[in-house]
Coordinates of C-alpha atoms in Angstrom, one line a residue:
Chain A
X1152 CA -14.3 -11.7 -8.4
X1153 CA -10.8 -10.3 -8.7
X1154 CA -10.5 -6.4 -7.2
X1155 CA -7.3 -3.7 -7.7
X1156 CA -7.5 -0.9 -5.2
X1157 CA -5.7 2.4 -6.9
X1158 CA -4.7 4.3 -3.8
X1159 CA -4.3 8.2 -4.8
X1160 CA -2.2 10.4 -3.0
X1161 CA 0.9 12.5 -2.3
X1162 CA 0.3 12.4 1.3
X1163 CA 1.0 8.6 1.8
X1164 CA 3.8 9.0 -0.3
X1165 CA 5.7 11.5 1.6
X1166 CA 4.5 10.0 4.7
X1167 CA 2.7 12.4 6.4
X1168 CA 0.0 10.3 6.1
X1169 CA 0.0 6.2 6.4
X1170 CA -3.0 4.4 3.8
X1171 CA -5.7 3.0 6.2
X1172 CA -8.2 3.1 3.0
X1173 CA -6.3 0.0 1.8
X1174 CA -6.2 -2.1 5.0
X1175 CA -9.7 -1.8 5.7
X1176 CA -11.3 -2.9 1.7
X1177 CA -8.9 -6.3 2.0
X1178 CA -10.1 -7.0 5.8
X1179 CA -13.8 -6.3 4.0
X1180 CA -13.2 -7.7 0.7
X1181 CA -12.0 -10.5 2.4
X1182 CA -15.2 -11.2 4.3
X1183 CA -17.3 -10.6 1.3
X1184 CA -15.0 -13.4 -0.7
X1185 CA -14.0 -11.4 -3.6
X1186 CA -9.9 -11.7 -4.5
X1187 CA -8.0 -8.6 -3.8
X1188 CA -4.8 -9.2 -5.8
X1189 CA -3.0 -5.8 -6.0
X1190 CA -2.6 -2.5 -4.4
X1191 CA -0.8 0.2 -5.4
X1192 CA -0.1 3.9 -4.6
X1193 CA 0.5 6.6 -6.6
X1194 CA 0.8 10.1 -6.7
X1195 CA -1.9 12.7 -7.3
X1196 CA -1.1 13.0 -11.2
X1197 CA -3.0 12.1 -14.2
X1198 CA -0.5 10.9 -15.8
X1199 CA 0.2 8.6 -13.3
X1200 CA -3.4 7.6 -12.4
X1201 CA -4.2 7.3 -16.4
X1202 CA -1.5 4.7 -17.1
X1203 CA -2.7 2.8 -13.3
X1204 CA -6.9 2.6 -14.3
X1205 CA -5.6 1.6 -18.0
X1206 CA -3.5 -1.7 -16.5
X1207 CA -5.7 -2.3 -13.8
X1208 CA -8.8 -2.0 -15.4
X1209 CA -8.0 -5.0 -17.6
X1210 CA -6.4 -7.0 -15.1
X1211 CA -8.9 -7.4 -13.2
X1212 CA -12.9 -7.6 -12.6
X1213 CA -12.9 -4.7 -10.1
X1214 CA -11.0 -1.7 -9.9
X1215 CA -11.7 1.0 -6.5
X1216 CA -9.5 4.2 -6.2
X1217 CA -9.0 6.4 -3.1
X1218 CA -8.7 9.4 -2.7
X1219 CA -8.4 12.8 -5.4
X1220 CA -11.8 13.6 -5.6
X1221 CA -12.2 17.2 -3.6
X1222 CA -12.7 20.2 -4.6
X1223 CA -8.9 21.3 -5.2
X1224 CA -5.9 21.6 -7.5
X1225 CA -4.9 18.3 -6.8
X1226 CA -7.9 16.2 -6.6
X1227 CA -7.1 15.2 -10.8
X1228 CA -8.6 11.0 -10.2
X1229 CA -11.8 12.3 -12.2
X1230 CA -9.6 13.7 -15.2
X1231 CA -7.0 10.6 -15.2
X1232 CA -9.8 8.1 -14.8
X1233 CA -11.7 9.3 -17.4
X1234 CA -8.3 9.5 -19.9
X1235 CA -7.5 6.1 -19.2
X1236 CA -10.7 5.4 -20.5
X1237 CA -10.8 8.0 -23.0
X1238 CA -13.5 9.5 -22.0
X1239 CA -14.5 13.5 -21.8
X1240 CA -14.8 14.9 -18.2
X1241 CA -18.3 16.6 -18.3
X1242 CA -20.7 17.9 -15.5
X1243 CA -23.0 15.6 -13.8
X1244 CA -26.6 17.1 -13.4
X1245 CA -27.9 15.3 -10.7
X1246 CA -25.2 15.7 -8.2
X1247 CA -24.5 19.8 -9.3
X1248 CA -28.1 19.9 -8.3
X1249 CA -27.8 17.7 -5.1
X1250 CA -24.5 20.5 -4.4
X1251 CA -26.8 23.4 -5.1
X1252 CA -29.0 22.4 -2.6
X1253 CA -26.4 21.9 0.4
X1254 CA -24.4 24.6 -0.2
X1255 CA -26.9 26.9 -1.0
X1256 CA -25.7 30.8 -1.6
X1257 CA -22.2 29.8 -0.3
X1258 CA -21.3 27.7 -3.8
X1259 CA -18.2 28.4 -5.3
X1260 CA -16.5 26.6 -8.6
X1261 CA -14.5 24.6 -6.2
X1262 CA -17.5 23.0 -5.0
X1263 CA -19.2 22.5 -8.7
X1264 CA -15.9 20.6 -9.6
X1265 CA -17.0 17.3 -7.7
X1266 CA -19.8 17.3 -9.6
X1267 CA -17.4 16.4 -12.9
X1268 CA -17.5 12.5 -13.9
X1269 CA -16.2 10.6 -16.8
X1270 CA -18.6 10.9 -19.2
X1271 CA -21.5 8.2 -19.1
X1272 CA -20.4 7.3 -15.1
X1273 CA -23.1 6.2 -12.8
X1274 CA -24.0 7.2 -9.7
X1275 CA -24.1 4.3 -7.3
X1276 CA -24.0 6.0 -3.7
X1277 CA -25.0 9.1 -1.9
X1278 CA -27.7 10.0 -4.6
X1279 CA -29.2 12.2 -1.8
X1280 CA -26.3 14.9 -2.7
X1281 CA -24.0 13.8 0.2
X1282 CA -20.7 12.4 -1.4
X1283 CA -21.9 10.6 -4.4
X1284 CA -19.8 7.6 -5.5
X1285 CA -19.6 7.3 -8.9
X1286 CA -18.9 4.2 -10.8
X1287 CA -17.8 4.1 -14.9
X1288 CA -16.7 0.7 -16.3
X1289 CA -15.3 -1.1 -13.7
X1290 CA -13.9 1.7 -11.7
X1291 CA -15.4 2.6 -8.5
X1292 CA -13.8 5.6 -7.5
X1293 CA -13.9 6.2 -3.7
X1294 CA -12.8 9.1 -1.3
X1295 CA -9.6 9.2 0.5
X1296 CA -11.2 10.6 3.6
X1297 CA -11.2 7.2 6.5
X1298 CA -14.7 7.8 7.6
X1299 CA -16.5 8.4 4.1
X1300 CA -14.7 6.0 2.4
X1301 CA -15.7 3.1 5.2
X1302 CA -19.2 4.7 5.4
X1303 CA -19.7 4.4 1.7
X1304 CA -18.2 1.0 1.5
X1305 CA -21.1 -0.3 3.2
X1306 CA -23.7 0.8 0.8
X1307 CA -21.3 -1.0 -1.8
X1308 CA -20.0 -3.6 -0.6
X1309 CA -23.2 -6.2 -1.3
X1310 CA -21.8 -5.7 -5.3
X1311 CA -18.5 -7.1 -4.6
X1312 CA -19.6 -10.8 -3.0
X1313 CA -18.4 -14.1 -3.8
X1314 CA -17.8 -17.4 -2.1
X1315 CA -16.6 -16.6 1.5
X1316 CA -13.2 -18.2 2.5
X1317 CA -12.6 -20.7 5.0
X1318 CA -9.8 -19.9 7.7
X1319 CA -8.3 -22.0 10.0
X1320 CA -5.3 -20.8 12.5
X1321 CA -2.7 -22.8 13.8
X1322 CA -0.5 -20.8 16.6
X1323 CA 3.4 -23.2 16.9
X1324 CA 5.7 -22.7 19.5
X1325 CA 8.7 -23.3 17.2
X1326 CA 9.9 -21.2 14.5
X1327 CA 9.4 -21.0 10.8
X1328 CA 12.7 -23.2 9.9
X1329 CA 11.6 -26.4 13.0
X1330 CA 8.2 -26.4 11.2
X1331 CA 8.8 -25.5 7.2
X1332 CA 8.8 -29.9 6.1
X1333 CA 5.4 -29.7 7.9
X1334 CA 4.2 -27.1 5.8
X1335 CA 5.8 -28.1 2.6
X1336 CA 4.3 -31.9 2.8
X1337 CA 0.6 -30.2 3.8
X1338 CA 0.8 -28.8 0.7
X1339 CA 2.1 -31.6 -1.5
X1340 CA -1.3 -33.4 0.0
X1341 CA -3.4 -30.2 -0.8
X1342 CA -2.1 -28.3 -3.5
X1343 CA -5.1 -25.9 -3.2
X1344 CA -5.0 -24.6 -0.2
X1345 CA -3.6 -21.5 0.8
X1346 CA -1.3 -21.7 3.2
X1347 CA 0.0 -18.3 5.2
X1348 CA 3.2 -18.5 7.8
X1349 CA 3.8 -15.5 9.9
X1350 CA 6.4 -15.1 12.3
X1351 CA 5.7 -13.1 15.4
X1352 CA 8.8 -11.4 16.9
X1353 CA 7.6 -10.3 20.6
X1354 CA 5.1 -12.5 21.5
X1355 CA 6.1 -14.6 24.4
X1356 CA 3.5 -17.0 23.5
X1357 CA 4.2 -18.3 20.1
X1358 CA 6.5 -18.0 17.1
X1359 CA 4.6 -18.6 14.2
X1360 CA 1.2 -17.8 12.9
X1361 CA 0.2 -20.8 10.2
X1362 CA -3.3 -19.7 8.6
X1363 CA -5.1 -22.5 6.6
X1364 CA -7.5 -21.3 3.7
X1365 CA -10.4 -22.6 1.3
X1366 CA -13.0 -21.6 -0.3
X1367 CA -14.6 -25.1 0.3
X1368 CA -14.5 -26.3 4.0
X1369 CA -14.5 -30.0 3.9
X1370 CA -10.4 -28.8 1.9
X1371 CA -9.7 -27.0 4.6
X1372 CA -10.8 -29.0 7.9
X1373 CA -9.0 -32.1 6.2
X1374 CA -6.3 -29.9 5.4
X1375 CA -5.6 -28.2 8.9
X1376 CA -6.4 -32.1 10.5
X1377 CA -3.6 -33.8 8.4
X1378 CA -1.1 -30.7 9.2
X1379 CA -1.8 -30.9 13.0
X1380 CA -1.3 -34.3 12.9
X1381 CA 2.4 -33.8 11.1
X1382 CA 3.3 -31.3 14.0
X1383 CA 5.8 -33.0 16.6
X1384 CA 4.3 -33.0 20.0
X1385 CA 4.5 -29.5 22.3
X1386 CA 4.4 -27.4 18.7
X1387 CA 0.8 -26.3 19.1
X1388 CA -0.3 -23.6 21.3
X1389 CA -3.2 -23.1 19.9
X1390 CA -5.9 -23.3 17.1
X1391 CA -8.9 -21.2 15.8
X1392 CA -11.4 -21.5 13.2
Chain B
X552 CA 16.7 9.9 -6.3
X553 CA 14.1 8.0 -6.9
X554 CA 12.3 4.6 -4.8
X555 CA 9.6 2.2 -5.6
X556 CA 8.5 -0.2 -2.8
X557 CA 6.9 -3.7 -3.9
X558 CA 5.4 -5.5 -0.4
X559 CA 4.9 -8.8 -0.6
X560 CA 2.4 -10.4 0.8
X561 CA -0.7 -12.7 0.9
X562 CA -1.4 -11.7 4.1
X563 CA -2.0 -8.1 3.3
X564 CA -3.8 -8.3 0.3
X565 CA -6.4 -11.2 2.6
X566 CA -7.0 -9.0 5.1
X567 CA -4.7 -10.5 7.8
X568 CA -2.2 -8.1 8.6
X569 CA -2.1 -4.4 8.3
X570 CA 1.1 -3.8 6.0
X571 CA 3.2 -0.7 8.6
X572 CA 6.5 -1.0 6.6
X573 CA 5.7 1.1 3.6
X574 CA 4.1 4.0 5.9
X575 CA 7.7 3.3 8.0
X576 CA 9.5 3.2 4.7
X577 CA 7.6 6.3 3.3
X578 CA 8.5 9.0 6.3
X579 CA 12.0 7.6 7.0
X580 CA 12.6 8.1 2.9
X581 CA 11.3 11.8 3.4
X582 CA 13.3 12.5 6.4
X583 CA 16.9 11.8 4.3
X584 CA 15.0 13.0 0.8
X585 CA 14.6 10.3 -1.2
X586 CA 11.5 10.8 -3.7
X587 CA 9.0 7.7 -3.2
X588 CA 6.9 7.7 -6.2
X589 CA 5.4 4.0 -6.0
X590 CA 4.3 0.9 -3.7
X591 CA 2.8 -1.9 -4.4
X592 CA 1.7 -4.8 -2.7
X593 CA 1.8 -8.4 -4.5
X594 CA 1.1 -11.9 -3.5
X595 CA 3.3 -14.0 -2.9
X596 CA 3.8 -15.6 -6.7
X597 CA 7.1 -15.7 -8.5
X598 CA 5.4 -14.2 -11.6
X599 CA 3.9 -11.2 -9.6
X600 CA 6.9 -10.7 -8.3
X601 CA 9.2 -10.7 -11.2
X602 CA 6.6 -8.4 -13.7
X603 CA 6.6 -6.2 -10.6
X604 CA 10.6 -6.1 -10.0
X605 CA 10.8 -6.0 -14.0
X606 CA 8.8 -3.0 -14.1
X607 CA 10.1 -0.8 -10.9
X608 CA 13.7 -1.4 -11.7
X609 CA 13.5 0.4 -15.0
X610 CA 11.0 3.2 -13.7
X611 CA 12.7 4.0 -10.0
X612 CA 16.9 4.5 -9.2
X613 CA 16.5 2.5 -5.9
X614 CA 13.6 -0.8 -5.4
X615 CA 13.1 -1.8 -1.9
X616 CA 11.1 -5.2 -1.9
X617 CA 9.7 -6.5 1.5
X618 CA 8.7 -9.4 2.7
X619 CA 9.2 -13.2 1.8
X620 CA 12.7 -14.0 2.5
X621 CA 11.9 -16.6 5.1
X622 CA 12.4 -20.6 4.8
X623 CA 9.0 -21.6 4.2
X624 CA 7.3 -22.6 0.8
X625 CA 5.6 -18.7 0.6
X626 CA 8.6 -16.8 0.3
X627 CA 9.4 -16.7 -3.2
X628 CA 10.7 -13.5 -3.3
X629 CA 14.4 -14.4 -4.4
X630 CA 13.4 -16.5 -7.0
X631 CA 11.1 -13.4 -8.1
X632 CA 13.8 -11.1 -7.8
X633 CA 15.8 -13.7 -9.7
X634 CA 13.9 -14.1 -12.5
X635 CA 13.3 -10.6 -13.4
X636 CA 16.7 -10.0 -13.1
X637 CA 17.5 -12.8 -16.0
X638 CA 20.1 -14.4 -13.1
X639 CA 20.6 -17.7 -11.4
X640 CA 19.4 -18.6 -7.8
X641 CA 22.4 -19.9 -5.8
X642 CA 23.6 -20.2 -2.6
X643 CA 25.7 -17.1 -0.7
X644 CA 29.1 -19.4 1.1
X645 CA 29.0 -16.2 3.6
X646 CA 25.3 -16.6 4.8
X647 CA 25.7 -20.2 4.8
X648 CA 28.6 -20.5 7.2
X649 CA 26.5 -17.5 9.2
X650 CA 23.6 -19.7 9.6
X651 CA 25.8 -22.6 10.1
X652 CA 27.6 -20.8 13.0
X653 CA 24.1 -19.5 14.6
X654 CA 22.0 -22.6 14.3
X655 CA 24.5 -25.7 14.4
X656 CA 22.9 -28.8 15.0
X657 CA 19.5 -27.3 14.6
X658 CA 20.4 -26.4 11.1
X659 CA 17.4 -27.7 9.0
X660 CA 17.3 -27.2 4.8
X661 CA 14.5 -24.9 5.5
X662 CA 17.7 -22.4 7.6
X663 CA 19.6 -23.0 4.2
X664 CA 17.0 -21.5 1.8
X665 CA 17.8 -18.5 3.7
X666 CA 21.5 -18.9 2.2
X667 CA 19.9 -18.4 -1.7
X668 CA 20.3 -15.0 -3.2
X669 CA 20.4 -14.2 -7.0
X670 CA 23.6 -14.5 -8.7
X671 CA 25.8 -11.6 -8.1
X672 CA 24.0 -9.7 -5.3
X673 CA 25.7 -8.2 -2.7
X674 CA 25.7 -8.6 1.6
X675 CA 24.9 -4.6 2.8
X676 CA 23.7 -5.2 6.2
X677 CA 23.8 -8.4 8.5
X678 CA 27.1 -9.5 7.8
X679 CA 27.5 -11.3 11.2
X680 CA 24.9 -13.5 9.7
X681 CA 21.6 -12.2 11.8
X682 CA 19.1 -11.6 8.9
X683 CA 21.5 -11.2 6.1
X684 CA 20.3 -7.9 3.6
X685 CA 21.0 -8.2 0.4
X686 CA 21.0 -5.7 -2.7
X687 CA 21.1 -6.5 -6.4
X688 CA 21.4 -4.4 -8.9
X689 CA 19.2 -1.5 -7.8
X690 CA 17.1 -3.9 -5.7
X691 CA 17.4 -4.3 -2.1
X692 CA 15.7 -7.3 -0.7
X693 CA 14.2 -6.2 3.1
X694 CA 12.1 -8.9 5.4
X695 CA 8.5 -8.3 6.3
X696 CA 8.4 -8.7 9.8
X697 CA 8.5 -4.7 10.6
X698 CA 10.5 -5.1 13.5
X699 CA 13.4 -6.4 11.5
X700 CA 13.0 -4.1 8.5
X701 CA 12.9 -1.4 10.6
X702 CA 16.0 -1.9 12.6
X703 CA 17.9 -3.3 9.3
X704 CA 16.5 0.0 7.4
X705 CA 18.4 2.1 10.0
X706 CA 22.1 0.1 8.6
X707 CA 20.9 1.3 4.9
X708 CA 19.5 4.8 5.4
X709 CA 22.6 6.5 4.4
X710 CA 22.5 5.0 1.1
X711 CA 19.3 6.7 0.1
X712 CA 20.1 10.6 1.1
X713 CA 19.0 13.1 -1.4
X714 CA 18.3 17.1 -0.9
X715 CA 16.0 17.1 2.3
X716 CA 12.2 18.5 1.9
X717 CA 11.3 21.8 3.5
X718 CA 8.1 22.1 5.2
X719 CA 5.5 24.3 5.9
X720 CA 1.9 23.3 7.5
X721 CA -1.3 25.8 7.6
X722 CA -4.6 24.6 9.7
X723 CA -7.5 26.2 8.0
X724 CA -11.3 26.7 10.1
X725 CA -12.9 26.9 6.4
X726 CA -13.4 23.8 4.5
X727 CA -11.6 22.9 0.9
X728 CA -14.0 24.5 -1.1
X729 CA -13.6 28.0 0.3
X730 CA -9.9 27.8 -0.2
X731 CA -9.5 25.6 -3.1
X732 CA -9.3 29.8 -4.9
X733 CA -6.2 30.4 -2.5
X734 CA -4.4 27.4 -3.3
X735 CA -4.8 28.0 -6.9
X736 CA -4.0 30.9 -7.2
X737 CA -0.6 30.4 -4.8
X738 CA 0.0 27.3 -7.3
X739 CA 0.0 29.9 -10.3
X740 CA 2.3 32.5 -8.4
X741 CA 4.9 29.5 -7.2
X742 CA 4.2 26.3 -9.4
X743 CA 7.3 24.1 -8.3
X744 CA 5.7 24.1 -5.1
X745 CA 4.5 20.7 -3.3
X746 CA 1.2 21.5 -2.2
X747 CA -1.4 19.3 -0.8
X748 CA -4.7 19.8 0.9
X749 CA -5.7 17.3 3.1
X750 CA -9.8 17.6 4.6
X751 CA -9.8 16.4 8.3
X752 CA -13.2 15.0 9.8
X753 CA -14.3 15.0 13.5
X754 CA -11.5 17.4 14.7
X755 CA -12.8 20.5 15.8
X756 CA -9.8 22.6 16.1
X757 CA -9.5 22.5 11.6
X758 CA -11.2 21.5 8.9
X759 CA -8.5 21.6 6.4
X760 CA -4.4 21.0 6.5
X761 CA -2.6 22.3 4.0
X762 CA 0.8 21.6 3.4
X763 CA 3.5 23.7 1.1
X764 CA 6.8 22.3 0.6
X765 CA 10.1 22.1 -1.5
X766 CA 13.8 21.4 -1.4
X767 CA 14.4 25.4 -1.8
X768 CA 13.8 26.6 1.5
X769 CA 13.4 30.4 0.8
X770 CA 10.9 29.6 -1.7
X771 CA 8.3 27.8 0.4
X772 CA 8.8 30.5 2.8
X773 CA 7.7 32.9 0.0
X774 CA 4.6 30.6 -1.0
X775 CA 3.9 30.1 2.7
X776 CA 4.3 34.5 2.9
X777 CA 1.4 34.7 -0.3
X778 CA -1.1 31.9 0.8
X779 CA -1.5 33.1 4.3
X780 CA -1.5 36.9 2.8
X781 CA -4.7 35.9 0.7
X782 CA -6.7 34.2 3.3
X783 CA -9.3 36.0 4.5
X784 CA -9.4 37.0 8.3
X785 CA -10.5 34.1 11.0
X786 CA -9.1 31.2 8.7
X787 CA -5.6 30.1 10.0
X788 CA -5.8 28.6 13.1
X789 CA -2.3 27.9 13.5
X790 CA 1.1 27.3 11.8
X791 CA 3.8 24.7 11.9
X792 CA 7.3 24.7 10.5

């Protein structure tokens, strides 16, 4: 299962606010299994969101956005999503009804506004009237706030599983350029495996992170066994996994 | 002048590492004025990398790649850069003899990959050969350990300076919906105006930040003058800028 996260949002761009949203689906998709293999961030315009859904959307089997779905002038993900998908922007009963209820005599058209979907959208969270998620196609669209966004992730996130990686970590006391042959031959051996190196500026107790990944286990223990073995003697500070 | 920023990165996309450079990138850019309207974040594949560079270098006036410039077999992003750029991969005689001079008889042919550069690119920071920044065409090729970027950004800043933002910040005690009216209707009155409206959850003080900005000082102070004007009594809690 392949996943695009559309993050939405003048704030991020101008820095006054740094993307958490982002951070947060890989370290979840990630458990779950599914393949996040793109983020992007853009600004709050439909033009710019239209031509985003319209790439991702084919690309891959799972699109999420972020953020643009208030109740003002620039919340515009509802209108470019459903143009990318040429769909109208009409009124969703259920959750104008589920607003009606909560807000009571203190509605105003700002509020009716995040009732608008693209037209034939389903509701897949927060049917209760609090912060409905609404899915159309393959496009879930998600707030921007942290704390909904992880909330309502939760009630989501048993739709995006697939076969959980395997991760093994290999901490080395010398650096990236001492240790890059023992990398390179690992993965002449096992061409499948997904090999990460990370260097650590800092940290008095090692240089590099090496992280060894598969989706099948019996890859990756054989894997991670035959690259231990490669290391010289006095490179290994530690393992997990 | 506008910026794109490509990350690249397995490790973000899996989950492993928070990405902090394009949230550095992003506030540092605002500070001298640039205008960033794009990041992405890729794995790190040659093909990602080169439809990615391909596409930003047409749409942005400045790309700022980061991440895989190391020796090991992940960092592919010269060859990316290389091969969206229609241009050979060869070896820079400067950043050789640099890594020559720094690593002498440790000097492995993983230091040397560190030497490669698309044909024709240019040395702008490093020149003493400690981390070696190169640019090419309109692309600037930064590292992604953040410590590095960072400090190496600091060298390149002065390339990027455009007209600096002005800005103005209102904390609002009523939610978005009761003054999604007031930012409309200050949108109509001054619609060249940055305006954003950003919710907060769990902070008592505000319920709503709302930011106004442009390059033409006296006219955010004018927007700032007619939105605080229409809000009704007992909404701003305070001010900034």
């Amino acid at each position: 299962l392949t996943v695009g996260i559309i993050v939405i949002g003048n704030e991020i761009l101008s820095g006054k606010v740094a993307d958490t949203n982002s951070a947060f689906l890989a370290r979840e998709l990630r458990v779950v299994g599914a393949d996040l293999r793109r983020v992007v961030v853009i600004p709050d315009e439909v033009g710019e969101i239209e031509t985003a859904v319209r790439d991702f959307r084919d690309r891959f089997d799972v699109v999420i956005t972020s953020g643009g779905i208030g109740p003002t002038h620039d919340d515009v993900t509802v209108l470019g999503v459903a143009t990318a998908l040429g769909r109208r922007k009409v009124t969703h009963a259920g959750i104008e009804q589920g607003l009606r209820r909560v807000c009571g005599a203190a509605l105003t058209p700002a509020h009716l506004k995040m009732a608008e979907i693209p037209e034939g959208a389903e509701l897949v969270a927060g049917e209760d009237g609090a912060f409905p998620i609404i899915k159309v196609e393959n496009v879930y669209l998600l707030p921007g706030i942290p704390q909904i966004l992880e909330r309502k992730f939760q009630e989501l996130k048993p739709r995006f599983s697939g076969a959980p990686f395997h991760l093994k970590t290999v901490y080395s006391a010398k650096g990236e350029s001492a240790i890059a042959q023992y990398l390179d031959s690992t993965l002449d051996k096992f061409p499948d495996l997904l090999l990460g190196s990370y260097p650590k500026i800092g940290d008095p107790s090692y240089m590099v992170k090496v992280t060894l990944e598969s989706r099948d286990q019996a890859y990756v223990e054989a894997a991670f066994a035959h690259f231990v073995g490669l290391l010289p003697e006095g490179t290994v500070v530690r393992t997990e996994g």
